[in-house]
């Protein structure tokens, strides 16, 4: 019995161990490398970019703006909506009359229904079904009660201004271009925000690397101080050297604390941009580097003209101005409206009889008419046409200006990237040389051929050179991000157009 209990306990413990094992949850891990117990995220730049697009509040707000703008298309196209109209009327007329031939009491009931729709050709179609029921206490009423039912079709067609729906279609086209421009503006804002996230990512990487540099130099300063603390006992160094090494060590500790504080601040900035919990710790999985291909001006310029949102907006503005010119020119025409209708009715003492007589009896009513409305001076239309042509000329100038600004910006940014890449390479070489210089000086110091002041100065040279090398790598990487912004390729591979 005792062995049976032990077996049950062993099974329960084993089951709990398996549940606690990370292997059980290995298939549900998030894309970023995550230590759940310590809440540490090691993010690549790619993962940080995706998180920014998914989580950043400002990005979400901009997306809502674009979606709201997109609804304006339905509003513009609503002129083509099918309209259903229904009407019911009742009248009880017992007013005093000068003659009793028409009776002293008359009841009238109207039941009407109609459907109308405007087509892109500027044609408005209407179909109406009406029924009037009359009852009177007059002795002279032939049919009492009487039903008069009619079925008719009416066609309205614009033949002058708004010829074949020119104005209506033009307004819809302009609305679509405005929506596209709004989406381009939204993407532009999102690119800027994602670029800020990428820069914040490299800024955190920069400050974490600075912490590592300060840690190494603090460790070296401590070794020097410990060495002097031992040698002072045997009289191999004098008090000023001990004091100098202690001061250097304390200074290095202060600088390390400042570097750690700055790194934490940069981490919080990135967490805010990524909308992550303040309790988690973020560590960049990528390190600063300038070992990438040299930027090519022609390739970057090609990308810019294919992707730049302001360039696309300028193109749309020209297209919109062309449409406005066409609409303004059409507005110079007189209003010529053609109306044609065909109606058949039926009369009976019951509703069914009246409706049946619509088709069985030949009682048609045909109508066709044309109305013309033309202001003799037409100053408003002429002014709008002149204004539209001037706006088109302005849009062309703005398009050329945008082209020139894009070209100049790409030239300058490509050159800046390549210069900063070269500077970063030289700075890395300088930092390596300074480290080698310190290493050699340490050998001389160990043989008694150097002094404390020289060692401290060489340590300062190393930390300064390494800090400059890191800063130059950061400057190069952020310049590349600025180039991608000017190319409008920051979101390539991340963004879905149909948001």
CSV table of C-alpha atoms in Angstrom, one decimal:
chain,number,residue,atom,x,y,z
A,1,UNK,CA,0.0,0.0,0.0
A,2,UNK,CA,2.9,2.4,0.9
A,3,UNK,CA,4.5,1.7,-2.5
A,4,UNK,CA,1.2,2.5,-4.3
A,5,UNK,CA,1.0,5.9,-2.6
A,6,UNK,CA,4.6,6.6,-3.5
A,7,UNK,CA,3.9,5.8,-7.1
A,8,UNK,CA,0.9,8.2,-7.2
A,9,UNK,CA,3.0,11.0,-5.6
A,10,UNK,CA,5.8,10.4,-8.2
A,11,UNK,CA,3.3,10.6,-11.1
A,12,UNK,CA,1.8,13.9,-9.7
A,13,UNK,CA,5.3,15.5,-9.2
A,14,UNK,CA,6.4,14.4,-12.7
A,15,UNK,CA,3.2,15.9,-14.2
A,16,UNK,CA,3.7,19.2,-12.4
A,17,UNK,CA,7.4,19.3,-13.6
A,18,UNK,CA,6.3,18.8,-17.2
A,19,UNK,CA,3.8,21.6,-16.9
A,20,UNK,CA,6.4,23.9,-15.5
A,21,UNK,CA,9.0,23.0,-18.1
A,22,UNK,CA,9.6,25.6,-20.9
A,23,UNK,CA,9.5,22.8,-23.5
A,24,UNK,CA,5.7,22.6,-23.0
A,25,UNK,CA,5.3,26.2,-24.1
A,26,UNK,CA,8.1,26.3,-26.7
A,27,UNK,CA,5.5,26.3,-29.6
A,28,UNK,CA,3.7,29.4,-28.3
A,29,UNK,CA,6.7,31.7,-27.9
A,30,UNK,CA,6.5,35.2,-29.4
A,31,UNK,CA,8.6,36.3,-32.4
A,32,UNK,CA,11.0,38.3,-30.2
A,33,UNK,CA,13.3,36.3,-28.0
A,34,UNK,CA,11.7,36.6,-24.6
A,35,UNK,CA,12.7,35.5,-21.1
A,36,UNK,CA,9.2,35.3,-19.5
A,37,UNK,CA,10.4,34.9,-15.9
A,38,UNK,CA,12.6,38.0,-16.0
A,39,UNK,CA,10.5,39.8,-18.6
A,40,UNK,CA,13.4,40.6,-20.9
A,41,UNK,CA,12.8,41.2,-24.6
A,42,UNK,CA,15.7,40.9,-27.1
A,43,UNK,CA,14.4,42.7,-30.1
A,44,UNK,CA,15.8,42.9,-33.6
A,45,UNK,CA,15.3,46.1,-35.5
A,46,UNK,CA,12.8,44.3,-37.7
A,47,UNK,CA,10.8,43.2,-34.7
A,48,UNK,CA,10.8,46.7,-33.2
A,49,UNK,CA,9.5,48.1,-36.5
A,50,UNK,CA,6.7,45.6,-36.6
A,51,UNK,CA,5.8,46.2,-33.0
A,52,UNK,CA,5.7,50.0,-33.7
A,53,UNK,CA,3.2,49.5,-36.6
A,54,UNK,CA,1.0,47.2,-34.5
A,55,UNK,CA,1.2,48.9,-31.1
A,56,UNK,CA,2.1,52.6,-31.4
A,57,UNK,CA,-0.8,54.8,-30.5
A,58,UNK,CA,0.0,57.6,-32.9
A,59,UNK,CA,0.3,55.1,-35.8
A,60,UNK,CA,-3.2,53.8,-34.9
A,61,UNK,CA,-4.6,57.3,-34.8
A,62,UNK,CA,-3.2,58.1,-38.2
A,63,UNK,CA,-4.7,54.8,-39.6
A,64,UNK,CA,-8.1,55.9,-38.3
A,65,UNK,CA,-7.7,59.3,-40.0
A,66,UNK,CA,-7.1,57.5,-43.3
A,67,UNK,CA,-10.1,55.2,-42.8
A,68,UNK,CA,-12.3,58.1,-42.0
A,69,UNK,CA,-11.2,59.9,-45.2
A,70,UNK,CA,-11.9,56.7,-47.2
A,71,UNK,CA,-15.6,56.9,-46.2
A,72,UNK,CA,-16.0,60.1,-48.2
A,73,UNK,CA,-16.1,58.1,-51.4
A,74,UNK,CA,-19.4,56.6,-50.4
A,75,UNK,CA,-20.7,60.0,-49.5
A,76,UNK,CA,-19.7,61.4,-52.9
A,77,UNK,CA,-21.3,58.4,-54.7
A,78,UNK,CA,-24.5,58.7,-52.8
A,79,UNK,CA,-25.9,60.9,-55.6
A,80,UNK,CA,-26.4,57.6,-57.5
A,81,UNK,CA,-28.4,56.0,-54.7
A,82,UNK,CA,-31.8,54.6,-55.5
A,83,UNK,CA,-34.5,56.5,-53.6
A,84,UNK,CA,-37.8,55.0,-52.5
A,85,UNK,CA,-40.6,57.4,-51.8
A,86,UNK,CA,-44.0,56.6,-50.3
A,87,UNK,CA,-46.9,58.8,-49.5
A,88,UNK,CA,-50.3,58.4,-47.8
A,89,UNK,CA,-52.9,61.2,-47.5
A,90,UNK,CA,-56.4,61.4,-46.1
A,91,UNK,CA,-58.8,64.3,-46.3
A,92,UNK,CA,-62.4,64.6,-44.9
A,93,UNK,CA,-63.9,67.7,-46.4
A,94,UNK,CA,-67.2,68.8,-44.9
A,95,UNK,CA,-66.8,72.5,-45.4
A,96,UNK,CA,-69.9,74.6,-46.3
A,97,UNK,CA,-70.4,75.1,-50.0
A,98,UNK,CA,-72.3,77.5,-52.1
A,99,UNK,CA,-73.9,74.6,-54.0
A,100,UNK,CA,-75.0,71.1,-53.0
A,101,UNK,CA,-74.2,69.6,-56.4
A,102,UNK,CA,-70.8,68.4,-55.2
A,103,UNK,CA,-72.2,67.1,-51.9
A,104,UNK,CA,-71.7,68.1,-48.4
A,105,UNK,CA,-69.1,65.5,-47.5
A,106,UNK,CA,-66.1,64.4,-49.5
A,107,UNK,CA,-63.5,61.8,-48.5
A,108,UNK,CA,-60.2,61.6,-50.3
A,109,UNK,CA,-57.4,59.0,-49.9
A,110,UNK,CA,-54.1,59.0,-51.7
A,111,UNK,CA,-51.7,56.1,-51.8
A,112,UNK,CA,-48.5,56.8,-53.8
A,113,UNK,CA,-45.2,55.1,-54.1
A,114,UNK,CA,-42.2,55.9,-56.4
A,115,UNK,CA,-38.6,54.9,-57.1
A,116,UNK,CA,-36.0,57.2,-58.6
A,117,UNK,CA,-32.3,56.7,-59.5
A,118,UNK,CA,-29.7,59.0,-61.0
A,119,UNK,CA,-27.2,57.4,-63.5
A,120,UNK,CA,-23.6,58.3,-64.2
A,121,UNK,CA,-24.8,59.6,-67.6
A,122,UNK,CA,-26.7,62.4,-65.8
A,123,UNK,CA,-30.0,60.6,-66.5
A,124,UNK,CA,-32.6,60.5,-63.7
A,125,UNK,CA,-35.2,57.8,-64.0
A,126,UNK,CA,-38.4,57.8,-62.0
A,127,UNK,CA,-41.2,55.3,-61.7
A,128,UNK,CA,-44.4,56.2,-59.8
A,129,UNK,CA,-47.5,54.3,-58.9
A,130,UNK,CA,-50.4,56.5,-57.7
A,131,UNK,CA,-53.9,55.7,-56.5
A,132,UNK,CA,-56.6,58.3,-55.5
A,133,UNK,CA,-59.8,57.2,-53.8
A,134,UNK,CA,-62.7,59.6,-53.7
A,135,UNK,CA,-66.1,59.3,-52.0
A,136,UNK,CA,-68.8,61.9,-52.0
A,137,UNK,CA,-72.4,62.0,-50.7
A,138,UNK,CA,-73.3,64.0,-53.9
A,139,UNK,CA,-76.1,62.5,-55.9
A,140,UNK,CA,-74.3,63.4,-59.1
A,141,UNK,CA,-71.2,61.2,-58.5
A,142,UNK,CA,-71.0,58.7,-61.4
A,143,UNK,CA,-68.7,56.2,-59.6
A,144,UNK,CA,-68.9,56.3,-55.8
A,145,UNK,CA,-66.4,55.5,-54.4
A,146,UNK,CA,-64.0,55.9,-57.3
A,147,UNK,CA,-60.4,54.8,-57.7
A,148,UNK,CA,-58.0,56.5,-60.1
A,149,UNK,CA,-54.8,54.5,-60.4
A,150,UNK,CA,-51.8,55.5,-62.6
A,151,UNK,CA,-48.5,54.0,-63.5
A,152,UNK,CA,-45.9,56.3,-65.0
A,153,UNK,CA,-42.2,56.6,-66.0
A,154,UNK,CA,-40.4,60.0,-66.1
A,155,UNK,CA,-36.9,60.6,-67.6
A,156,UNK,CA,-34.8,63.7,-66.9
A,157,UNK,CA,-31.6,64.3,-68.9
A,158,UNK,CA,-29.1,67.1,-68.6
A,159,UNK,CA,-28.0,68.1,-72.1
A,160,UNK,CA,-26.1,71.3,-71.4
A,161,UNK,CA,-24.3,72.0,-68.1
A,162,UNK,CA,-23.5,68.7,-66.5
A,163,UNK,CA,-23.7,67.2,-70.0
A,164,UNK,CA,-24.1,63.4,-69.6
A,165,UNK,CA,-23.2,63.7,-65.9
A,166,UNK,CA,-19.8,65.5,-66.4
A,167,UNK,CA,-20.1,67.5,-63.2
A,168,UNK,CA,-21.3,64.5,-61.1
A,169,UNK,CA,-18.5,62.2,-62.3
A,170,UNK,CA,-15.9,65.0,-61.9
A,171,UNK,CA,-16.8,65.6,-58.2
A,172,UNK,CA,-16.5,61.8,-57.5
A,173,UNK,CA,-13.1,61.7,-59.3
A,174,UNK,CA,-11.8,64.6,-57.3
A,175,UNK,CA,-13.1,63.0,-54.1
A,176,UNK,CA,-11.2,59.8,-54.9
A,177,UNK,CA,-8.0,61.8,-55.5
A,178,UNK,CA,-8.5,63.6,-52.2
A,179,UNK,CA,-8.9,60.3,-50.4
A,180,UNK,CA,-5.7,59.0,-52.1
A,181,UNK,CA,-3.9,62.2,-51.0
A,182,UNK,CA,-5.1,61.7,-47.4
A,183,UNK,CA,-3.8,58.1,-47.5
A,184,UNK,CA,-0.5,59.3,-48.8
A,185,UNK,CA,-0.3,61.9,-46.0
A,186,UNK,CA,-1.2,59.2,-43.4
A,187,UNK,CA,1.6,56.8,-44.7
A,188,UNK,CA,4.0,59.8,-44.6
A,189,UNK,CA,3.2,60.4,-40.9
A,190,UNK,CA,3.5,56.6,-40.1
A,191,UNK,CA,6.9,56.5,-41.9
A,192,UNK,CA,8.1,59.4,-39.8
A,193,UNK,CA,6.9,57.7,-36.6
A,194,UNK,CA,8.4,54.3,-37.5
A,195,UNK,CA,11.7,56.1,-38.3
A,196,UNK,CA,11.6,57.7,-34.8
A,197,UNK,CA,11.2,54.2,-33.4
A,198,UNK,CA,14.2,52.9,-35.4
A,199,UNK,CA,16.3,55.8,-34.3
A,200,UNK,CA,15.3,55.2,-30.7
A,201,UNK,CA,16.3,51.5,-31.1
A,202,UNK,CA,19.8,52.5,-32.2
A,203,UNK,CA,19.9,55.2,-29.5
A,204,UNK,CA,19.3,52.5,-26.9
A,205,UNK,CA,21.9,50.3,-28.5
A,206,UNK,CA,24.4,53.2,-28.4
A,207,UNK,CA,23.9,53.9,-24.7
A,208,UNK,CA,24.1,50.2,-23.8
A,209,UNK,CA,27.4,50.0,-25.6
A,210,UNK,CA,28.6,53.1,-23.7
A,211,UNK,CA,27.7,51.4,-20.5
A,212,UNK,CA,29.9,48.5,-21.5
A,213,UNK,CA,32.8,50.9,-22.3
A,214,UNK,CA,32.4,52.6,-18.9
A,215,UNK,CA,32.3,49.2,-17.2
A,216,UNK,CA,35.5,48.1,-18.8
A,217,UNK,CA,37.2,51.4,-18.0
A,218,UNK,CA,35.9,51.3,-14.4
A,219,UNK,CA,37.3,47.8,-14.1
A,220,UNK,CA,40.7,49.0,-15.3
A,221,UNK,CA,40.6,52.0,-13.0
A,222,UNK,CA,39.8,49.7,-10.1
A,223,UNK,CA,42.8,47.5,-11.0
A,224,UNK,CA,45.1,50.5,-11.0
A,225,UNK,CA,43.7,51.7,-7.7
A,226,UNK,CA,44.0,48.2,-6.1
A,227,UNK,CA,47.6,47.9,-7.4
A,228,UNK,CA,48.5,51.3,-5.9
A,229,UNK,CA,46.8,50.3,-2.6
A,230,UNK,CA,49.1,47.3,-2.4
A,231,UNK,CA,52.2,49.1,-3.4
A,232,UNK,CA,51.7,52.0,-1.0
A,233,UNK,CA,52.1,49.5,1.8
A,234,UNK,CA,55.6,48.5,0.6
A,235,UNK,CA,56.5,52.1,-0.4
A,236,UNK,CA,56.7,51.3,-4.1
A,237,UNK,CA,54.4,54.2,-4.9
A,238,UNK,CA,53.8,57.5,-3.2
A,239,UNK,CA,50.6,59.0,-1.8
A,240,UNK,CA,49.9,61.4,-4.7
A,241,UNK,CA,49.8,58.4,-7.1
A,242,UNK,CA,47.5,56.5,-4.9
A,243,UNK,CA,45.2,59.6,-4.5
A,244,UNK,CA,45.2,60.1,-8.3
A,245,UNK,CA,44.3,56.5,-9.0
A,246,UNK,CA,41.5,56.6,-6.4
A,247,UNK,CA,40.1,59.9,-7.8
A,248,UNK,CA,40.2,58.3,-11.3
A,249,UNK,CA,38.4,55.2,-10.0
A,250,UNK,CA,35.6,57.3,-8.4
A,251,UNK,CA,35.3,59.4,-11.5
A,252,UNK,CA,34.9,56.2,-13.6
A,253,UNK,CA,32.2,55.0,-11.2
A,254,UNK,CA,30.3,58.2,-11.5
A,255,UNK,CA,30.5,58.1,-15.3
A,256,UNK,CA,29.3,54.5,-15.2
A,257,UNK,CA,26.2,55.4,-13.1
A,258,UNK,CA,25.4,58.3,-15.4
A,259,UNK,CA,25.7,56.0,-18.5
A,260,UNK,CA,23.5,53.4,-16.9
A,261,UNK,CA,20.9,56.0,-16.0
A,262,UNK,CA,20.9,57.4,-19.6
A,263,UNK,CA,20.5,53.8,-21.0
A,264,UNK,CA,17.5,53.3,-18.8
A,265,UNK,CA,16.0,56.5,-20.0
A,266,UNK,CA,16.5,55.5,-23.6
A,267,UNK,CA,15.0,52.1,-22.9
A,268,UNK,CA,11.8,53.8,-21.5
A,269,UNK,CA,11.6,56.0,-24.5
A,270,UNK,CA,11.6,53.0,-26.8
A,271,UNK,CA,9.1,51.1,-24.6
A,272,UNK,CA,6.8,54.1,-24.8
A,273,UNK,CA,7.0,54.2,-28.6
A,274,UNK,CA,6.4,50.5,-28.8
A,275,UNK,CA,3.6,50.7,-26.2
A,276,UNK,CA,5.2,48.0,-24.0
A,277,UNK,CA,4.8,47.5,-20.3
A,278,UNK,CA,7.2,49.6,-18.2
A,279,UNK,CA,8.1,46.5,-16.2
A,280,UNK,CA,9.7,44.7,-19.1
A,281,UNK,CA,13.4,45.1,-20.0
A,282,UNK,CA,14.3,45.7,-23.7
A,283,UNK,CA,17.7,44.7,-25.1
A,284,UNK,CA,18.6,45.3,-28.7
A,285,UNK,CA,19.6,42.1,-30.4
A,286,UNK,CA,21.6,44.0,-33.0
A,287,UNK,CA,24.8,46.0,-32.4
A,288,UNK,CA,26.0,49.3,-33.9
A,289,UNK,CA,27.9,48.8,-37.2
A,290,UNK,CA,28.9,50.7,-40.3
A,291,UNK,CA,30.0,47.7,-42.4
A,292,UNK,CA,27.3,48.0,-45.1
A,293,UNK,CA,27.3,48.7,-48.8
A,294,UNK,CA,27.9,52.2,-50.1
A,295,UNK,CA,24.7,54.1,-50.9
A,296,UNK,CA,24.0,54.7,-54.7
A,297,UNK,CA,22.5,58.0,-55.7
A,298,UNK,CA,20.7,56.7,-58.9
A,299,UNK,CA,19.2,53.8,-57.1
A,300,UNK,CA,17.9,56.0,-54.2
A,301,UNK,CA,16.5,58.6,-56.5
A,302,UNK,CA,14.7,55.9,-58.5
A,303,UNK,CA,13.1,54.6,-55.2
A,304,UNK,CA,12.2,58.1,-54.2
A,305,UNK,CA,10.3,58.9,-57.4
A,306,UNK,CA,8.5,55.6,-57.2
A,307,UNK,CA,7.5,55.9,-53.5
A,308,UNK,CA,7.5,59.5,-52.2
A,309,UNK,CA,4.1,60.4,-50.9
A,310,UNK,CA,4.5,64.1,-51.6
A,311,UNK,CA,5.4,63.3,-55.2
A,312,UNK,CA,2.3,61.2,-55.6
A,313,UNK,CA,0.2,64.0,-54.0
A,314,UNK,CA,1.6,66.5,-56.5
A,315,UNK,CA,0.7,64.2,-59.4
A,316,UNK,CA,-2.8,63.9,-58.0
A,317,UNK,CA,-3.2,67.6,-57.6
A,318,UNK,CA,-2.4,68.1,-61.3
A,319,UNK,CA,-5.0,65.4,-62.2
A,320,UNK,CA,-7.6,67.1,-59.9
A,321,UNK,CA,-6.9,70.5,-61.6
A,322,UNK,CA,-7.5,68.9,-65.0
A,323,UNK,CA,-10.8,67.6,-63.9
A,324,UNK,CA,-11.8,71.0,-62.4
A,325,UNK,CA,-10.9,72.7,-65.7
A,326,UNK,CA,-13.1,70.3,-67.6
A,327,UNK,CA,-15.9,70.9,-65.1
A,328,UNK,CA,-15.5,74.7,-65.2
A,329,UNK,CA,-15.5,74.6,-69.0
A,330,UNK,CA,-18.7,72.6,-68.9
A,331,UNK,CA,-20.3,75.1,-66.5
A,332,UNK,CA,-20.0,77.7,-69.3
A,333,UNK,CA,-22.8,75.9,-71.1
A,334,UNK,CA,-26.5,76.8,-70.5
A,335,UNK,CA,-28.7,74.5,-68.4
A,336,UNK,CA,-30.6,72.4,-70.9
A,337,UNK,CA,-32.9,69.9,-69.3
A,338,UNK,CA,-34.9,67.3,-71.2
A,339,UNK,CA,-37.9,65.8,-69.5
A,340,UNK,CA,-40.1,63.0,-71.0
A,341,UNK,CA,-42.9,61.1,-69.3
A,342,UNK,CA,-45.4,58.3,-70.1
A,343,UNK,CA,-48.4,57.7,-67.9
A,344,UNK,CA,-51.3,55.3,-68.1
A,345,UNK,CA,-54.2,55.3,-65.7
A,346,UNK,CA,-57.3,53.3,-64.9
A,347,UNK,CA,-60.6,54.1,-63.1
A,348,UNK,CA,-62.9,51.8,-61.2
A,349,UNK,CA,-65.1,51.6,-58.1
A,350,UNK,CA,-62.5,49.3,-56.5
A,351,UNK,CA,-58.7,49.5,-56.3
A,352,UNK,CA,-58.2,46.1,-58.1
A,353,UNK,CA,-60.5,47.2,-61.0
A,354,UNK,CA,-58.6,50.6,-61.3
A,355,UNK,CA,-55.2,48.8,-61.4
A,356,UNK,CA,-56.4,46.2,-63.9
A,357,UNK,CA,-57.8,49.0,-66.2
A,358,UNK,CA,-54.3,50.5,-66.4
A,359,UNK,CA,-53.2,47.7,-68.7
A,360,UNK,CA,-56.6,46.7,-70.2
A,361,UNK,CA,-57.6,50.2,-71.3
A,362,UNK,CA,-55.6,52.5,-73.6
A,363,UNK,CA,-55.5,55.8,-71.7
A,364,UNK,CA,-52.0,57.1,-72.1
A,365,UNK,CA,-50.5,60.5,-71.3
A,366,UNK,CA,-47.3,61.4,-73.1
A,367,UNK,CA,-45.2,64.4,-72.4
A,368,UNK,CA,-41.8,65.8,-73.6
A,369,UNK,CA,-40.3,69.2,-72.8
A,370,UNK,CA,-37.1,71.0,-72.9
A,371,UNK,CA,-36.1,73.9,-70.5
A,372,UNK,CA,-33.2,76.3,-71.0
A,373,UNK,CA,-31.6,78.5,-68.4
A,374,UNK,CA,-28.6,80.6,-69.5
A,375,UNK,CA,-27.2,83.7,-67.7
A,376,UNK,CA,-26.3,86.2,-70.4
A,377,UNK,CA,-23.1,87.4,-68.8
A,378,UNK,CA,-22.2,84.2,-66.9
A,379,UNK,CA,-19.5,85.9,-64.9
A,380,UNK,CA,-19.4,83.2,-62.2
A,381,UNK,CA,-18.7,80.4,-64.7
A,382,UNK,CA,-16.1,82.4,-66.5
A,383,UNK,CA,-14.3,83.3,-63.3
A,384,UNK,CA,-14.3,79.7,-62.2
A,385,UNK,CA,-12.8,78.6,-65.5
A,386,UNK,CA,-10.1,81.2,-65.3
A,387,UNK,CA,-9.3,80.2,-61.7
A,388,UNK,CA,-9.2,76.5,-62.6
A,389,UNK,CA,-6.6,77.2,-65.3
A,390,UNK,CA,-4.4,79.3,-63.0
A,391,UNK,CA,-4.6,76.6,-60.3
A,392,UNK,CA,-3.5,74.0,-62.9
A,393,UNK,CA,-0.4,76.2,-63.7
A,394,UNK,CA,0.3,76.5,-60.0
A,395,UNK,CA,0.1,72.8,-59.5
A,396,UNK,CA,2.6,72.2,-62.4
A,397,UNK,CA,5.1,74.6,-60.8
A,398,UNK,CA,4.6,72.8,-57.4
A,399,UNK,CA,5.2,69.5,-59.1
A,400,UNK,CA,8.5,70.7,-60.6
A,401,UNK,CA,9.5,72.2,-57.2
A,402,UNK,CA,8.7,68.8,-55.5
A,403,UNK,CA,10.9,67.0,-58.1
A,404,UNK,CA,13.8,69.4,-57.5
A,405,UNK,CA,13.5,69.1,-53.7
A,406,UNK,CA,13.4,65.3,-53.9
A,407,UNK,CA,16.5,65.2,-56.1
A,408,UNK,CA,18.4,67.7,-54.0
A,409,UNK,CA,17.5,65.9,-50.8
A,410,UNK,CA,18.5,62.5,-52.1
A,411,UNK,CA,21.9,63.9,-53.4
A,412,UNK,CA,22.7,65.4,-50.0
A,413,UNK,CA,21.5,62.5,-48.0
A,414,UNK,CA,23.4,59.8,-50.0
A,415,UNK,CA,26.5,61.9,-49.8
A,416,UNK,CA,26.0,62.3,-46.0
A,417,UNK,CA,25.5,58.6,-45.5
A,418,UNK,CA,28.7,57.7,-47.4
A,419,UNK,CA,30.8,60.4,-45.6
A,420,UNK,CA,29.5,59.2,-42.2
A,421,UNK,CA,30.2,55.6,-43.1
A,422,UNK,CA,33.8,56.5,-43.9
A,423,UNK,CA,34.1,58.6,-40.7
A,424,UNK,CA,32.7,55.7,-38.7
A,425,UNK,CA,35.3,53.3,-40.2
A,426,UNK,CA,38.1,55.7,-39.3
A,427,UNK,CA,36.7,56.2,-35.8
A,428,UNK,CA,36.6,52.5,-35.2
A,429,UNK,CA,40.2,52.2,-36.3
A,430,UNK,CA,41.2,55.1,-34.0
A,431,UNK,CA,39.5,53.4,-31.0
A,432,UNK,CA,41.4,50.2,-31.8
A,433,UNK,CA,44.7,52.1,-31.9
A,434,UNK,CA,44.0,53.9,-28.7
A,435,UNK,CA,43.2,50.6,-27.0
A,436,UNK,CA,46.5,49.1,-28.3
A,437,UNK,CA,48.3,52.2,-27.1
A,438,UNK,CA,46.9,51.7,-23.6
A,439,UNK,CA,47.8,48.0,-23.6
A,440,UNK,CA,51.4,48.8,-24.5
A,441,UNK,CA,51.5,51.5,-21.8
A,442,UNK,CA,50.2,49.0,-19.3
A,443,UNK,CA,53.2,46.7,-20.1
A,444,UNK,CA,55.6,49.7,-19.6
A,445,UNK,CA,53.8,50.5,-16.4
A,446,UNK,CA,54.2,47.0,-15.1
A,447,UNK,CA,58.0,47.3,-15.7
A,448,UNK,CA,58.1,50.6,-13.9
A,449,UNK,CA,58.7,52.7,-17.1
A,450,UNK,CA,55.4,54.7,-16.9
A,451,UNK,CA,53.6,56.7,-14.3
A,452,UNK,CA,50.0,57.0,-13.0
A,453,UNK,CA,49.2,60.2,-14.8
A,454,UNK,CA,50.1,58.7,-18.1
A,455,UNK,CA,48.0,55.6,-17.5
A,456,UNK,CA,45.0,57.8,-16.5
A,457,UNK,CA,45.4,60.0,-19.5
A,458,UNK,CA,45.7,56.9,-21.8
A,459,UNK,CA,42.5,55.5,-20.3
A,460,UNK,CA,40.8,58.8,-21.0
A,461,UNK,CA,42.0,58.6,-24.6
A,462,UNK,CA,40.6,55.1,-25.0
A,463,UNK,CA,37.2,55.9,-23.6
A,464,UNK,CA,36.9,59.1,-25.6
A,465,UNK,CA,37.9,57.3,-28.8
A,466,UNK,CA,35.5,54.4,-28.2
A,467,UNK,CA,32.7,56.8,-27.4
A,468,UNK,CA,33.3,58.7,-30.6
A,469,UNK,CA,33.4,55.5,-32.6
A,470,UNK,CA,30.1,54.5,-31.2
A,471,UNK,CA,28.6,57.9,-31.8
A,472,UNK,CA,29.9,57.9,-35.4
A,473,UNK,CA,28.3,54.5,-36.0
A,474,UNK,CA,25.0,55.8,-34.6
A,475,UNK,CA,25.2,58.9,-36.8
A,476,UNK,CA,25.7,56.7,-39.8
A,477,UNK,CA,22.8,54.4,-39.0
A,478,UNK,CA,20.4,57.3,-38.3
A,479,UNK,CA,21.5,59.0,-41.5
A,480,UNK,CA,20.5,55.8,-43.3
A,481,UNK,CA,17.1,55.9,-41.7
A,482,UNK,CA,16.8,59.5,-42.9
A,483,UNK,CA,17.7,58.4,-46.4
A,484,UNK,CA,15.0,55.7,-46.2
A,485,UNK,CA,12.5,58.4,-45.2
A,486,UNK,CA,13.5,60.5,-48.2
A,487,UNK,CA,13.1,57.4,-50.4
A,488,UNK,CA,9.8,56.7,-48.6
A,489,UNK,CA,10.9,53.0,-48.2
A,490,UNK,CA,10.8,52.9,-44.4
A,491,UNK,CA,7.7,50.7,-44.5
A,492,UNK,CA,8.7,48.5,-47.4
A,493,UNK,CA,8.0,44.9,-46.4
A,494,UNK,CA,6.0,45.9,-43.3
A,495,UNK,CA,2.9,47.9,-44.5
A,496,UNK,CA,-0.3,46.7,-46.2
A,497,UNK,CA,-1.7,49.3,-48.5
A,498,UNK,CA,-5.3,48.3,-48.0
A,499,UNK,CA,-5.6,49.3,-44.3
